[in-house]
Amino acid sequence: MSTGDHLAPLRHRNRWQFTTDGDTVDLHRPDLPARTATLRARPSSVVLDPSRTAVIVVDLQNDFCAPDGWLAGIGVDVSVLAPAVALSAQAVAGARAAKVPVIWLNWGNRPDQANLPPGVAHVYDPRGTGEGIGSRAAPSGAPVLTKDSWGAALTDGVSSAPGDLHVDKYRMSGFWDTPLDSILRNLRVDTLVFAGVNSDQCVYATLVDATCLGYDVVMLTDASATTSPSYCHDATVYNVRQCYGFTTSTADLLDALATARSLGAEPPTGSTTLKDSE
């Protein structure tokens, strides 16, 4: 059987297969061997399948994280985001090692802003002075949050690798007006691990929409951060645990991925004591 792997940079997970003579189409998708990984999380530990998991890293781009970016240029202290950038890099490395897809989800608006609604534009230009999305008001001089610009590129400390996926977004949520949902369904994943910035805004909005679409969600609390007051991050973590899914630390995710086993292995039993810092 051929799965048409040569047609895409990633091994296609959602393709029909064909007999060698080409006369029969087999609607079975390529096999994804099930694996199991026990993840220490809150409000409870979870067992997930790395073969059906993806890591989504939100908005780790220059305009939000770099000292010459747009956010720093309007007086925001972006240094508070640095630990989350470093931990996101660790989470990404662990995901790649475990053959878990990595998706970089960044603002990358059309230069003509043809699909940008006024409410979203207002968030970044509240006085209507033209200094928001698409302007060159950032210290870098690059057009703010615009596709293919320096401000939309990944910030120092994280980097893409062959096989990673990139999705431009145009709202706080990465699901509206983007191919994110289609990509995830073609990856045949059902569990999403979130990291990035800002935790109380774009990370949270995307996570909530993912839950509403039926995905299982896990937030990396230490690989997510915000320039908002600290209570905004705390409230987000509370709401994720209370209403939407689970939270964990980068170290616990890495431990779980490193010890992932085939489904035939017996999962551990019994309760787990959780750390308050998660």
PDB file of C-alpha atoms in Angstrom:
ATOM      1  CA  MET A   1       0.000   0.000   0.000  1.00  0.00           C
ATOM      2  CA  SER A   2       1.099   3.544  -0.688  1.00  0.00           C
ATOM      3  CA  THR A   3       0.001   6.406   1.557  1.00  0.00           C
ATOM      4  CA  GLY A   4       1.219   9.193  -0.715  1.00  0.00           C
ATOM      5  CA  ASP A   5       3.868  10.312   1.778  1.00  0.00           C
ATOM      6  CA  HIS A   6       5.817  11.978  -1.038  1.00  0.00           C
ATOM      7  CA  LEU A   7       3.025  14.524  -1.500  1.00  0.00           C
ATOM      8  CA  ALA A   8       3.611  16.445   1.740  1.00  0.00           C
ATOM      9  CA  PRO A   9       6.415  17.407   4.139  1.00  0.00           C
ATOM     10  CA  LEU A  10       4.645  15.529   6.937  1.00  0.00           C
ATOM     11  CA  ARG A  11       3.703  11.885   6.752  1.00  0.00           C
ATOM     12  CA  HIS A  12       0.018  12.073   5.929  1.00  0.00           C
ATOM     13  CA  ARG A  13      -2.125  10.638   8.687  1.00  0.00           C
ATOM     14  CA  ASN A  14      -5.415  11.049   6.854  1.00  0.00           C
ATOM     15  CA  ARG A  15      -5.144   9.467   3.413  1.00  0.00           C
ATOM     16  CA  TRP A  16      -6.790   6.611   1.598  1.00  0.00           C
ATOM     17  CA  GLN A  17      -4.550   3.735   0.612  1.00  0.00           C
ATOM     18  CA  PHE A  18      -4.307   1.859  -2.670  1.00  0.00           C
ATOM     19  CA  THR A  19      -3.589  -1.649  -3.845  1.00  0.00           C
ATOM     20  CA  THR A  20      -0.417  -2.121  -5.839  1.00  0.00           C
ATOM     21  CA  ASP A  21      -2.401  -2.511  -9.059  1.00  0.00           C
ATOM     22  CA  GLY A  22      -4.282   0.719  -8.329  1.00  0.00           C
ATOM     23  CA  ASP A  23      -7.683  -0.857  -8.969  1.00  0.00           C
ATOM     24  CA  THR A  24      -8.937  -0.718  -5.369  1.00  0.00           C
ATOM     25  CA  VAL A  25      -9.127   2.175  -2.953  1.00  0.00           C
ATOM     26  CA  ASP A  26      -8.816   1.179   0.704  1.00  0.00           C
ATOM     27  CA  LEU A  27     -10.589   3.704   2.939  1.00  0.00           C
ATOM     28  CA  HIS A  28      -8.599   2.616   5.990  1.00  0.00           C
ATOM     29  CA  ARG A  29      -6.331   5.421   7.131  1.00  0.00           C
ATOM     30  CA  PRO A  30      -2.652   4.754   7.903  1.00  0.00           C
ATOM     31  CA  ASP A  31      -2.219   3.020  11.234  1.00  0.00           C
ATOM     32  CA  LEU A  32      -1.252   5.201  14.197  1.00  0.00           C
ATOM     33  CA  PRO A  33       0.143   2.805  16.799  1.00  0.00           C
ATOM     34  CA  ALA A  34      -1.446   3.743  20.119  1.00  0.00           C
ATOM     35  CA  ARG A  35       0.856   4.813  22.932  1.00  0.00           C
ATOM     36  CA  THR A  36       0.111   5.708  26.515  1.00  0.00           C
ATOM     37  CA  ALA A  37       1.627   8.383  28.725  1.00  0.00           C
ATOM     38  CA  THR A  38       0.493   9.253  32.235  1.00  0.00           C
ATOM     39  CA  LEU A  39       0.627  12.989  32.826  1.00  0.00           C
ATOM     40  CA  ARG A  40       0.607  14.556  36.274  1.00  0.00           C
ATOM     41  CA  ALA A  41      -1.975  17.299  35.964  1.00  0.00           C
ATOM     42  CA  ARG A  42      -4.703  19.177  37.781  1.00  0.00           C
ATOM     43  CA  PRO A  43      -7.498  18.804  38.734  1.00  0.00           C
ATOM     44  CA  SER A  44      -6.542  15.170  38.060  1.00  0.00           C
ATOM     45  CA  SER A  45      -3.825  13.233  36.335  1.00  0.00           C
ATOM     46  CA  VAL A  46      -4.613  12.063  32.816  1.00  0.00           C
ATOM     47  CA  VAL A  47      -3.541   9.271  30.512  1.00  0.00           C
ATOM     48  CA  LEU A  48      -3.037  10.474  26.965  1.00  0.00           C
ATOM     49  CA  ASP A  49      -1.948   8.977  23.657  1.00  0.00           C
ATOM     50  CA  PRO A  50       1.039  10.871  22.193  1.00  0.00           C
ATOM     51  CA  SER A  51       0.099   9.493  18.766  1.00  0.00           C
ATOM     52  CA  ARG A  52      -3.100  11.529  18.952  1.00  0.00           C
ATOM     53  CA  THR A  53      -1.688  14.627  20.641  1.00  0.00           C
ATOM     54  CA  ALA A  54      -0.390  17.914  19.250  1.00  0.00           C
ATOM     55  CA  VAL A  55       1.368  20.848  20.909  1.00  0.00           C
ATOM     56  CA  ILE A  56       0.088  24.313  19.962  1.00  0.00           C
ATOM     57  CA  VAL A  57       2.385  27.240  20.757  1.00  0.00           C
ATOM     58  CA  VAL A  58       0.606  30.582  20.582  1.00  0.00           C
ATOM     59  CA  ASP A  59       2.038  33.999  19.634  1.00  0.00           C
ATOM     60  CA  LEU A  60       5.688  33.536  20.545  1.00  0.00           C
ATOM     61  CA  GLN A  61       6.490  36.189  17.967  1.00  0.00           C
ATOM     62  CA  ASN A  62       8.640  39.286  17.932  1.00  0.00           C
ATOM     63  CA  ASP A  63       5.864  41.854  18.212  1.00  0.00           C
ATOM     64  CA  PHE A  64       4.858  40.381  21.566  1.00  0.00           C
ATOM     65  CA  CYS A  65       8.075  39.009  23.010  1.00  0.00           C
ATOM     66  CA  ALA A  66      11.046  40.949  21.623  1.00  0.00           C
ATOM     67  CA  PRO A  67      12.400  44.197  23.117  1.00  0.00           C
ATOM     68  CA  ASP A  68      12.064  45.858  19.692  1.00  0.00           C
ATOM     69  CA  GLY A  69       8.556  44.543  19.137  1.00  0.00           C
ATOM     70  CA  TRP A  70       5.261  46.384  19.066  1.00  0.00           C
ATOM     71  CA  LEU A  71       4.225  45.527  22.630  1.00  0.00           C
ATOM     72  CA  ALA A  72       7.483  46.760  24.124  1.00  0.00           C
ATOM     73  CA  GLY A  73       7.202  49.851  21.962  1.00  0.00           C
ATOM     74  CA  ILE A  74       3.956  50.886  23.649  1.00  0.00           C
ATOM     75  CA  GLY A  75       5.552  50.589  27.085  1.00  0.00           C
ATOM     76  CA  VAL A  76       4.692  47.009  28.082  1.00  0.00           C
ATOM     77  CA  ASP A  77       7.253  45.032  30.082  1.00  0.00           C
ATOM     78  CA  VAL A  78       7.743  41.969  27.878  1.00  0.00           C
ATOM     79  CA  SER A  79      10.555  40.576  30.022  1.00  0.00           C
ATOM     80  CA  VAL A  80       7.913  38.727  32.063  1.00  0.00           C
ATOM     81  CA  LEU A  81       7.333  36.501  29.017  1.00  0.00           C
ATOM     82  CA  ALA A  82      10.926  35.232  28.798  1.00  0.00           C
ATOM     83  CA  PRO A  83      10.508  32.216  31.132  1.00  0.00           C
ATOM     84  CA  ALA A  84       7.514  31.004  29.124  1.00  0.00           C
ATOM     85  CA  VAL A  85       9.496  31.337  25.895  1.00  0.00           C
ATOM     86  CA  ALA A  86      12.318  29.212  27.320  1.00  0.00           C
ATOM     87  CA  LEU A  87       9.964  26.561  28.686  1.00  0.00           C
ATOM     88  CA  SER A  88       7.987  26.461  25.448  1.00  0.00           C
ATOM     89  CA  ALA A  89      11.233  25.664  23.648  1.00  0.00           C
ATOM     90  CA  GLN A  90      11.733  22.733  26.016  1.00  0.00           C
ATOM     91  CA  ALA A  91       8.172  21.507  25.490  1.00  0.00           C
ATOM     92  CA  VAL A  92       8.596  21.702  21.727  1.00  0.00           C
ATOM     93  CA  ALA A  93      11.847  19.743  21.843  1.00  0.00           C
ATOM     94  CA  GLY A  94      10.197  17.044  23.945  1.00  0.00           C
ATOM     95  CA  ALA A  95       7.235  16.884  21.594  1.00  0.00           C
ATOM     96  CA  ARG A  96       9.435  16.446  18.556  1.00  0.00           C
ATOM     97  CA  ALA A  97      11.411  13.687  20.281  1.00  0.00           C
ATOM     98  CA  ALA A  98       8.130  11.902  21.015  1.00  0.00           C
ATOM     99  CA  LYS A  99       6.900  12.413  17.420  1.00  0.00           C
ATOM    100  CA  VAL A 100       4.132  14.741  18.602  1.00  0.00           C
ATOM    101  CA  PRO A 101       3.247  17.396  15.991  1.00  0.00           C
ATOM    102  CA  VAL A 102       4.156  20.996  16.815  1.00  0.00           C
ATOM    103  CA  ILE A 103       1.983  23.858  15.575  1.00  0.00           C
ATOM    104  CA  TRP A 104       3.137  27.488  15.734  1.00  0.00           C
ATOM    105  CA  LEU A 105       0.062  29.700  15.872  1.00  0.00           C
ATOM    106  CA  ASN A 106       0.928  33.383  15.357  1.00  0.00           C
ATOM    107  CA  TRP A 107      -0.792  36.600  14.378  1.00  0.00           C
ATOM    108  CA  GLY A 108      -0.097  37.093  10.669  1.00  0.00           C
ATOM    109  CA  ASN A 109      -2.648  39.529   9.299  1.00  0.00           C
ATOM    110  CA  ARG A 110      -3.179  40.226   5.631  1.00  0.00           C
ATOM    111  CA  PRO A 111      -1.410  43.439   4.632  1.00  0.00           C
ATOM    112  CA  ASP A 112      -4.716  44.759   3.258  1.00  0.00           C
ATOM    113  CA  GLN A 113      -6.598  43.729   6.447  1.00  0.00           C
ATOM    114  CA  ALA A 114      -9.528  42.674   4.267  1.00  0.00           C
ATOM    115  CA  ASN A 115     -10.710  40.071   6.788  1.00  0.00           C
ATOM    116  CA  LEU A 116      -9.987  42.063   9.955  1.00  0.00           C
ATOM    117  CA  PRO A 117     -13.181  43.057  11.812  1.00  0.00           C
ATOM    118  CA  PRO A 118     -13.359  46.506  13.415  1.00  0.00           C
ATOM    119  CA  GLY A 119     -13.565  45.177  16.970  1.00  0.00           C
ATOM    120  CA  VAL A 120     -10.272  43.340  16.581  1.00  0.00           C
ATOM    121  CA  ALA A 121      -8.591  46.339  14.967  1.00  0.00           C
ATOM    122  CA  HIS A 122      -9.818  48.500  17.850  1.00  0.00           C
ATOM    123  CA  VAL A 123      -8.087  46.307  20.452  1.00  0.00           C
ATOM    124  CA  TYR A 124      -4.715  47.221  18.963  1.00  0.00           C
ATOM    125  CA  ASP A 125      -5.554  50.823  18.055  1.00  0.00           C
ATOM    126  CA  PRO A 126      -8.045  51.959  20.730  1.00  0.00           C
ATOM    127  CA  ARG A 127      -7.751  55.678  19.918  1.00  0.00           C
ATOM    128  CA  GLY A 128      -7.965  55.248  16.164  1.00  0.00           C
ATOM    129  CA  THR A 129      -4.601  56.897  15.559  1.00  0.00           C
ATOM    130  CA  GLY A 130      -3.422  54.249  13.083  1.00  0.00           C
ATOM    131  CA  GLU A 131      -0.721  52.853  15.355  1.00  0.00           C
ATOM    132  CA  GLY A 132      -2.057  49.292  15.604  1.00  0.00           C
ATOM    133  CA  ILE A 133      -2.100  46.320  13.248  1.00  0.00           C
ATOM    134  CA  GLY A 134      -0.272  47.017  10.008  1.00  0.00           C
ATOM    135  CA  SER A 135       1.355  50.240  11.193  1.00  0.00           C
ATOM    136  CA  ARG A 136       5.107  50.729  11.418  1.00  0.00           C
ATOM    137  CA  ALA A 137       4.891  52.184  14.913  1.00  0.00           C
ATOM    138  CA  ALA A 138       6.944  49.414  16.513  1.00  0.00           C
ATOM    139  CA  PRO A 139      10.586  50.181  17.339  1.00  0.00           C
ATOM    140  CA  SER A 140      11.594  47.669  14.660  1.00  0.00           C
ATOM    141  CA  GLY A 141       9.735  49.618  11.971  1.00  0.00           C
ATOM    142  CA  ALA A 142       8.154  46.400  10.722  1.00  0.00           C
ATOM    143  CA  PRO A 143       4.391  46.351  10.021  1.00  0.00           C
ATOM    144  CA  VAL A 144       2.694  45.278  13.243  1.00  0.00           C
ATOM    145  CA  LEU A 145       1.386  41.686  13.405  1.00  0.00           C
ATOM    146  CA  THR A 146       1.445  41.388   9.613  1.00  0.00           C
ATOM    147  CA  LYS A 147       2.080  38.191   7.677  1.00  0.00           C
ATOM    148  CA  ASP A 148       5.721  37.588   6.697  1.00  0.00           C
ATOM    149  CA  SER A 149       6.908  40.598   8.706  1.00  0.00           C
ATOM    150  CA  TRP A 150       9.621  40.592  11.366  1.00  0.00           C
ATOM    151  CA  GLY A 151       6.920  41.172  13.986  1.00  0.00           C
ATOM    152  CA  ALA A 152       5.087  37.995  12.967  1.00  0.00           C
ATOM    153  CA  ALA A 153       8.223  35.840  13.017  1.00  0.00           C
ATOM    154  CA  LEU A 154       9.139  33.531  15.887  1.00  0.00           C
ATOM    155  CA  THR A 155      11.012  35.330  18.618  1.00  0.00           C
ATOM    156  CA  ASP A 156      14.539  34.537  19.789  1.00  0.00           C
ATOM    157  CA  GLY A 157      14.663  31.445  21.968  1.00  0.00           C
ATOM    158  CA  VAL A 158      12.296  29.345  19.870  1.00  0.00           C
ATOM    159  CA  SER A 159      12.721  28.058  16.346  1.00  0.00           C
ATOM    160  CA  SER A 160      10.896  26.000  13.800  1.00  0.00           C
ATOM    161  CA  ALA A 161      12.075  22.632  12.528  1.00  0.00           C
ATOM    162  CA  PRO A 162      11.201  20.550   9.474  1.00  0.00           C
ATOM    163  CA  GLY A 163       7.828  18.953  10.052  1.00  0.00           C
ATOM    164  CA  ASP A 164       6.509  21.732  12.282  1.00  0.00           C
ATOM    165  CA  LEU A 165       3.318  23.420  11.112  1.00  0.00           C
ATOM    166  CA  HIS A 166       2.606  27.155  10.977  1.00  0.00           C
ATOM    167  CA  VAL A 167      -0.849  28.741  11.090  1.00  0.00           C
ATOM    168  CA  ASP A 168      -1.574  32.462  10.778  1.00  0.00           C
ATOM    169  CA  LYS A 169      -4.425  33.770  12.887  1.00  0.00           C
ATOM    170  CA  TYR A 170      -6.528  36.932  12.794  1.00  0.00           C
ATOM    171  CA  ARG A 171      -8.451  36.808  16.060  1.00  0.00           C
ATOM    172  CA  MET A 172      -7.704  36.070  19.692  1.00  0.00           C
ATOM    173  CA  SER A 173      -8.785  32.518  18.888  1.00  0.00           C
ATOM    174  CA  GLY A 174      -6.747  30.618  16.338  1.00  0.00           C
ATOM    175  CA  PHE A 175      -9.777  28.717  15.059  1.00  0.00           C
ATOM    176  CA  TRP A 176     -11.735  31.558  13.430  1.00  0.00           C
ATOM    177  CA  ASP A 177     -11.069  32.116   9.725  1.00  0.00           C
ATOM    178  CA  THR A 178      -8.033  29.789   9.749  1.00  0.00           C
ATOM    179  CA  PRO A 179      -7.273  26.176   8.683  1.00  0.00           C
ATOM    180  CA  LEU A 180      -6.320  25.131  12.227  1.00  0.00           C
ATOM    181  CA  ASP A 181      -9.280  22.804  12.780  1.00  0.00           C
ATOM    182  CA  SER A 182      -8.817  21.150   9.373  1.00  0.00           C
ATOM    183  CA  ILE A 183      -5.113  20.633  10.053  1.00  0.00           C
ATOM    184  CA  LEU A 184      -5.799  19.051  13.436  1.00  0.00           C
ATOM    185  CA  ARG A 185      -8.420  16.735  11.998  1.00  0.00           C
ATOM    186  CA  ASN A 186      -6.045  15.660   9.233  1.00  0.00           C
ATOM    187  CA  LEU A 187      -3.435  14.976  11.903  1.00  0.00           C
ATOM    188  CA  ARG A 188      -6.108  12.808  13.567  1.00  0.00           C
ATOM    189  CA  VAL A 189      -5.384  14.238  16.988  1.00  0.00           C
ATOM    190  CA  ASP A 190      -7.861  14.751  19.803  1.00  0.00           C
ATOM    191  CA  THR A 191      -5.630  16.051  22.613  1.00  0.00           C
ATOM    192  CA  LEU A 192      -4.089  19.530  22.419  1.00  0.00           C
ATOM    193  CA  VAL A 193      -1.349  20.847  24.709  1.00  0.00           C
ATOM    194  CA  PHE A 194      -1.183  24.670  24.831  1.00  0.00           C
ATOM    195  CA  ALA A 195       1.701  27.029  25.551  1.00  0.00           C
ATOM    196  CA  GLY A 196       2.494  30.633  24.656  1.00  0.00           C
ATOM    197  CA  VAL A 197       1.255  34.163  25.230  1.00  0.00           C
ATOM    198  CA  ASN A 198      -0.794  35.824  26.371  1.00  0.00           C
ATOM    199  CA  SER A 199      -2.214  33.117  28.607  1.00  0.00           C
ATOM    200  CA  ASP A 200      -5.378  35.066  29.464  1.00  0.00           C
ATOM    201  CA  GLN A 201      -6.034  36.213  25.907  1.00  0.00           C
ATOM    202  CA  CYS A 202      -5.015  34.290  22.777  1.00  0.00           C
ATOM    203  CA  VAL A 203      -3.948  31.091  24.535  1.00  0.00           C
ATOM    204  CA  TYR A 204      -7.185  31.005  26.504  1.00  0.00           C
ATOM    205  CA  ALA A 205      -9.444  31.969  23.589  1.00  0.00           C
ATOM    206  CA  THR A 206      -7.974  29.241  21.389  1.00  0.00           C
ATOM    207  CA  LEU A 207      -8.150  26.680  24.191  1.00  0.00           C
ATOM    208  CA  VAL A 208     -11.808  27.450  24.902  1.00  0.00           C
ATOM    209  CA  ASP A 209     -12.732  27.138  21.230  1.00  0.00           C
ATOM    210  CA  ALA A 210     -10.815  23.865  21.042  1.00  0.00           C
ATOM    211  CA  THR A 211     -12.889  22.512  23.914  1.00  0.00           C
ATOM    212  CA  CYS A 212     -16.102  23.638  22.245  1.00  0.00           C
ATOM    213  CA  LEU A 213     -15.021  21.798  19.084  1.00  0.00           C
ATOM    214  CA  GLY A 214     -14.567  18.604  21.078  1.00  0.00           C
ATOM    215  CA  TYR A 215     -10.806  18.489  21.607  1.00  0.00           C
ATOM    216  CA  ASP A 216      -9.270  17.481  24.944  1.00  0.00           C
ATOM    217  CA  VAL A 217      -7.111  20.346  26.224  1.00  0.00           C
ATOM    218  CA  VAL A 218      -4.124  20.673  28.530  1.00  0.00           C
ATOM    219  CA  MET A 219      -2.479  24.001  29.408  1.00  0.00           C
ATOM    220  CA  LEU A 220       1.186  24.290  30.332  1.00  0.00           C
ATOM    221  CA  THR A 221       0.933  26.828  33.118  1.00  0.00           C
ATOM    222  CA  ASP A 222       4.647  27.669  33.256  1.00  0.00           C
ATOM    223  CA  ALA A 223       5.144  27.740  29.478  1.00  0.00           C
ATOM    224  CA  SER A 224       2.267  30.201  29.231  1.00  0.00           C
ATOM    225  CA  ALA A 225       2.485  33.785  30.459  1.00  0.00           C
ATOM    226  CA  THR A 226       0.882  37.192  30.174  1.00  0.00           C
ATOM    227  CA  THR A 227       1.779  40.848  30.414  1.00  0.00           C
ATOM    228  CA  SER A 228      -1.547  41.400  32.157  1.00  0.00           C
ATOM    229  CA  PRO A 229      -1.666  41.558  35.968  1.00  0.00           C
ATOM    230  CA  SER A 230      -0.735  38.226  37.540  1.00  0.00           C
ATOM    231  CA  TYR A 231      -4.281  37.592  38.720  1.00  0.00           C
ATOM    232  CA  CYS A 232      -5.347  37.329  35.063  1.00  0.00           C
ATOM    233  CA  HIS A 233      -3.066  34.332  34.577  1.00  0.00           C
ATOM    234  CA  ASP A 234      -4.229  32.822  37.870  1.00  0.00           C
ATOM    235  CA  ALA A 235      -7.891  33.214  36.893  1.00  0.00           C
ATOM    236  CA  THR A 236      -7.193  31.625  33.516  1.00  0.00           C
ATOM    237  CA  VAL A 237      -5.551  28.615  35.136  1.00  0.00           C
ATOM    238  CA  TYR A 238      -8.489  28.307  37.521  1.00  0.00           C
ATOM    239  CA  ASN A 239     -11.009  28.457  34.675  1.00  0.00           C
ATOM    240  CA  VAL A 240      -9.154  25.870  32.591  1.00  0.00           C
ATOM    241  CA  ARG A 241      -9.212  23.428  35.502  1.00  0.00           C
ATOM    242  CA  GLN A 242     -12.764  24.257  36.482  1.00  0.00           C
ATOM    243  CA  CYS A 243     -14.494  24.348  33.111  1.00  0.00           C
ATOM    244  CA  TYR A 244     -12.404  23.166  30.184  1.00  0.00           C
ATOM    245  CA  GLY A 245      -9.627  20.684  30.810  1.00  0.00           C
ATOM    246  CA  PHE A 246      -6.375  20.201  32.650  1.00  0.00           C
ATOM    247  CA  THR A 247      -3.193  22.040  33.575  1.00  0.00           C
ATOM    248  CA  THR A 248       0.321  20.748  34.034  1.00  0.00           C
ATOM    249  CA  SER A 249       3.945  21.859  34.088  1.00  0.00           C
ATOM    250  CA  THR A 250       6.508  21.579  31.329  1.00  0.00           C
ATOM    251  CA  ALA A 251       8.623  19.211  33.419  1.00  0.00           C
ATOM    252  CA  ASP A 252       5.683  16.863  33.942  1.00  0.00           C
ATOM    253  CA  LEU A 253       4.843  16.907  30.236  1.00  0.00           C
ATOM    254  CA  LEU A 254       8.431  16.042  29.364  1.00  0.00           C
ATOM    255  CA  ASP A 255       8.428  13.213  31.905  1.00  0.00           C
ATOM    256  CA  ALA A 256       5.208  11.812  30.468  1.00  0.00           C
ATOM    257  CA  LEU A 257       6.410  11.967  26.869  1.00  0.00           C
ATOM    258  CA  ALA A 258       9.791  10.472  27.745  1.00  0.00           C
ATOM    259  CA  THR A 259       8.149   7.467  29.396  1.00  0.00           C
ATOM    260  CA  ALA A 260       5.383   6.936  26.802  1.00  0.00           C
ATOM    261  CA  ARG A 261       4.809   3.273  26.109  1.00  0.00           C
ATOM    262  CA  SER A 262       2.896   1.139  23.664  1.00  0.00           C
ATOM    263  CA  LEU A 263      -0.734   0.611  24.560  1.00  0.00           C
ATOM    264  CA  GLY A 264       0.006  -3.006  25.427  1.00  0.00           C
ATOM    265  CA  ALA A 265       1.912  -1.957  28.531  1.00  0.00           C
ATOM    266  CA  GLU A 266       0.006  -1.769  31.774  1.00  0.00           C
ATOM    267  CA  PRO A 267      -0.644   1.832  32.853  1.00  0.00           C
ATOM    268  CA  PRO A 268       0.223   2.741  36.426  1.00  0.00           C
ATOM    269  CA  THR A 269      -2.562   2.577  38.959  1.00  0.00           C
ATOM    270  CA  GLY A 270      -3.292   4.427  42.151  1.00  0.00           C
ATOM    271  CA  SER A 271      -3.563   8.081  43.044  1.00  0.00           C
ATOM    272  CA  THR A 272      -0.855  10.682  42.559  1.00  0.00           C
ATOM    273  CA  THR A 273       0.029  13.552  44.849  1.00  0.00           C
ATOM    274  CA  LEU A 274       0.087  16.805  42.912  1.00  0.00           C
ATOM    275  CA  LYS A 275       2.377  19.751  43.411  1.00  0.00           C
ATOM    276  CA  ASP A 276       0.798  23.073  44.312  1.00  0.00           C
ATOM    277  CA  SER A 277       3.046  24.867  41.825  1.00  0.00           C
ATOM    278  CA  GLU A 278       1.448  23.219  38.786  1.00  0.00           C
TER     279      GLU A 278
END
